[in-house]
Amino acid sequence: DTGVSQDPRHKITKRGQNVTFRCDPISEHNRLYWYRQTLGQGPEFLTYFQNEAQLEKSRLLSDRFSAERPKGSFSTLEIQRTEQGDSAMYLCASSPWVREDEQFFGPGTRLTVL
Amino acid sequence: AQTVTQSQPEMSVQEAETVTLSCTYDTSESDYYLFWYKQPPSRQMILVIRQEAYKQQNATENRFSVNFQKAAKSFSLKISDSQLGDAAMYFCAYNPPWAVNDKIIFGKGTRLHILP
């Protein structure tokens, strides 16, 4: 078990471009979460999946953001037409079936929008 | 709405000393989970300790312990025998009952410095 992994670790893009991040949860964790963390703040919830179903989305997740977990394993988070305000660390976490309250975090993807 | 407040943006402690980080929260629920997470400079969030609200006994994990005051909605973290590796951002977090939703609400964090 190698833990939650995220790719890429860093992404620099120009405003208006689309970006996609990937998260691989701990195997057999059925829940997967996305958070956004800006400098000096705690993580803010964006969305979560139970298996392949997206169960909740935050109001922070504008229509430029879309997340998928097509086979209930890895997940992708896409941001279309990026804006400078999207610059942040995007964290992924997963939790096991038995202890759903205990979330294991990945290292994050740091996005910089120029 | 549930909120989590950490009133100490930064704290410093001498190595081997004890330090207490404060956290208060607001909720109308009676059953929930509380956590302290550590985020070292490498940025990967690590769970330090968890507390279930229905348990009166304070959680303890080695040098880390909590003082859970349910009526006061207070959840402080005590780190004993501080070590250089304890330097990090510490986030207090609240998780509502699973039947309500399953999103953790984090405080803004306390940056802990360990002085050698």
mmCIF file of C-alpha atoms in Angstrom, chain B:
data_model
loop_
_atom_site.group_PDB
_atom_site.id
_atom_site.type_symbol
_atom_site.label_atom_id
_atom_site.label_comp_id
_atom_site.label_asym_id
_atom_site.label_seq_id
_atom_site.Cartn_x
_atom_site.Cartn_y
_atom_site.Cartn_z
ATOM 1 C CA ALA B 1 -23.438 26.211 9.776
ATOM 2 C CA GLN B 2 -20.586 24.330 11.313
ATOM 3 C CA THR B 3 -17.381 26.282 11.837
ATOM 4 C CA VAL B 4 -13.960 25.540 13.246
ATOM 5 C CA THR B 5 -11.849 28.289 14.782
ATOM 6 C CA GLN B 6 -8.168 28.205 15.582
ATOM 7 C CA SER B 7 -7.289 31.471 17.278
ATOM 8 C CA GLN B 8 -3.504 31.017 17.275
ATOM 9 C CA PRO B 9 -2.035 31.546 13.787
ATOM 10 C CA GLU B 10 1.482 30.764 15.050
ATOM 11 C CA MET B 11 3.073 29.324 18.155
ATOM 12 C CA SER B 12 6.593 28.519 19.259
ATOM 13 C CA VAL B 13 7.827 26.047 21.827
ATOM 14 C CA GLN B 14 11.231 25.039 23.074
ATOM 15 C CA GLU B 15 12.335 21.535 22.173
ATOM 16 C CA ALA B 16 11.334 19.002 24.872
ATOM 17 C CA GLU B 17 8.713 21.366 26.298
ATOM 18 C CA THR B 18 4.935 20.998 26.180
ATOM 19 C CA VAL B 19 2.649 23.094 24.000
ATOM 20 C CA THR B 20 -1.125 23.318 23.691
ATOM 21 C CA LEU B 21 -2.924 24.326 20.497
ATOM 22 C CA SER B 22 -6.468 25.649 20.833
ATOM 23 C CA CYS B 23 -9.538 24.903 18.759
ATOM 24 C CA THR B 24 -13.197 25.730 19.145
ATOM 25 C CA TYR B 25 -16.034 24.650 16.901
ATOM 26 C CA ASP B 26 -19.688 25.273 16.446
ATOM 27 C CA THR B 27 -22.302 22.637 15.702
ATOM 28 C CA SER B 28 -25.838 21.717 16.625
ATOM 29 C CA GLU B 29 -25.110 18.003 16.244
ATOM 30 C CA SER B 30 -24.569 15.783 19.271
ATOM 31 C CA ASP B 31 -22.492 13.107 17.601
ATOM 32 C CA TYR B 32 -19.533 13.890 15.389
ATOM 33 C CA TYR B 33 -15.795 13.414 15.001
ATOM 34 C CA LEU B 34 -12.975 15.813 15.687
ATOM 35 C CA PHE B 35 -9.461 15.570 14.343
ATOM 36 C CA TRP B 36 -6.087 17.156 14.505
ATOM 37 C CA TYR B 37 -4.115 16.954 11.283
ATOM 38 C CA LYS B 38 -0.454 17.801 10.824
ATOM 39 C CA GLN B 39 0.849 19.264 7.576
ATOM 40 C CA PRO B 40 4.650 19.374 7.476
ATOM 41 C CA PRO B 41 6.481 21.605 5.009
ATOM 42 C CA SER B 42 6.285 18.790 2.409
ATOM 43 C CA ARG B 43 2.507 19.486 2.488
ATOM 44 C CA GLN B 44 1.164 15.938 2.921
ATOM 45 C CA MET B 45 -1.573 16.002 5.559
ATOM 46 C CA ILE B 46 -1.232 13.392 8.284
ATOM 47 C CA LEU B 47 -3.841 12.469 10.872
ATOM 48 C CA VAL B 48 -2.462 13.041 14.372
ATOM 49 C CA ILE B 49 -5.385 12.143 16.580
ATOM 50 C CA ARG B 50 -9.144 11.691 16.421
ATOM 51 C CA GLN B 51 -11.912 12.009 18.978
ATOM 52 C CA GLU B 52 -15.441 10.672 18.797
ATOM 53 C CA ALA B 53 -17.868 13.071 20.436
ATOM 54 C CA TYR B 54 -19.845 10.377 22.231
ATOM 55 C CA LYS B 55 -16.716 9.247 24.053
ATOM 56 C CA GLN B 56 -16.000 11.235 27.188
ATOM 57 C CA GLN B 57 -12.472 9.947 27.531
ATOM 58 C CA ASN B 58 -9.873 12.174 25.918
ATOM 59 C CA ALA B 59 -7.940 10.558 23.073
ATOM 60 C CA THR B 60 -4.206 9.971 23.431
ATOM 61 C CA GLU B 61 -1.595 8.950 20.879
ATOM 62 C CA ASN B 62 1.885 8.719 22.336
ATOM 63 C CA ARG B 63 3.041 12.317 22.954
ATOM 64 C CA PHE B 64 -0.191 13.776 21.592
ATOM 65 C CA SER B 65 -3.340 14.150 23.660
ATOM 66 C CA VAL B 66 -6.501 16.189 23.474
ATOM 67 C CA ASN B 67 -8.645 18.035 25.953
ATOM 68 C CA PHE B 68 -12.182 17.595 24.653
ATOM 69 C CA GLN B 69 -14.770 19.798 26.343
ATOM 70 C CA LYS B 70 -18.047 18.991 24.585
ATOM 71 C CA ALA B 71 -20.226 21.505 26.371
ATOM 72 C CA ALA B 72 -17.751 24.292 25.679
ATOM 73 C CA LYS B 73 -17.172 22.991 22.117
ATOM 74 C CA SER B 74 -13.460 23.080 22.698
ATOM 75 C CA PHE B 75 -10.881 20.621 21.385
ATOM 76 C CA SER B 76 -7.276 21.465 22.229
ATOM 77 C CA LEU B 77 -4.176 19.475 21.306
ATOM 78 C CA LYS B 78 -1.323 18.993 23.748
ATOM 79 C CA ILE B 79 2.073 17.975 22.457
ATOM 80 C CA SER B 80 4.424 16.750 25.152
ATOM 81 C CA ASP B 81 8.205 16.528 24.861
ATOM 82 C CA SER B 82 8.173 18.562 21.634
ATOM 83 C CA GLN B 83 10.555 17.415 18.929
ATOM 84 C CA LEU B 84 11.992 19.195 15.908
ATOM 85 C CA GLY B 85 9.918 16.927 13.676
ATOM 86 C CA ASP B 86 6.751 18.334 15.222
ATOM 87 C CA ALA B 87 7.256 21.607 13.364
ATOM 88 C CA ALA B 88 4.333 21.916 10.968
ATOM 89 C CA MET B 89 0.922 23.449 10.354
ATOM 90 C CA TYR B 90 -1.687 21.889 12.585
ATOM 91 C CA PHE B 91 -5.301 21.855 11.514
ATOM 92 C CA CYS B 92 -8.251 21.186 13.738
ATOM 93 C CA ALA B 93 -11.090 19.564 11.837
ATOM 94 C CA TYR B 94 -14.734 18.615 12.374
ATOM 95 C CA ASN B 95 -16.552 15.760 10.663
ATOM 96 C CA PRO B 96 -20.335 15.694 11.028
ATOM 97 C CA PRO B 97 -22.217 12.456 11.518
ATOM 98 C CA TRP B 98 -22.091 10.260 8.449
ATOM 99 C CA ALA B 99 -25.835 10.528 8.019
ATOM 100 C CA VAL B 100 -25.613 14.295 7.615
ATOM 101 C CA ASN B 101 -22.779 14.494 5.143
ATOM 102 C CA ASP B 102 -19.200 13.442 5.031
ATOM 103 C CA LYS B 103 -17.156 16.545 4.428
ATOM 104 C CA ILE B 104 -14.533 17.566 6.915
ATOM 105 C CA ILE B 105 -14.474 21.216 7.918
ATOM 106 C CA PHE B 106 -11.014 22.516 8.693
ATOM 107 C CA GLY B 107 -9.834 25.456 10.737
ATOM 108 C CA LYS B 108 -7.306 27.900 9.321
ATOM 109 C CA GLY B 109 -4.434 26.220 11.065
ATOM 110 C CA THR B 110 -1.739 26.981 13.612
ATOM 111 C CA ARG B 111 1.879 27.056 12.503
ATOM 112 C CA LEU B 112 4.029 25.454 15.185
ATOM 113 C CA HIS B 113 7.724 26.315 15.437
ATOM 114 C CA ILE B 114 10.065 24.183 17.520
ATOM 115 C CA LEU B 115 13.019 26.080 18.941
ATOM 116 C CA PRO B 116 16.190 24.017 19.429
#
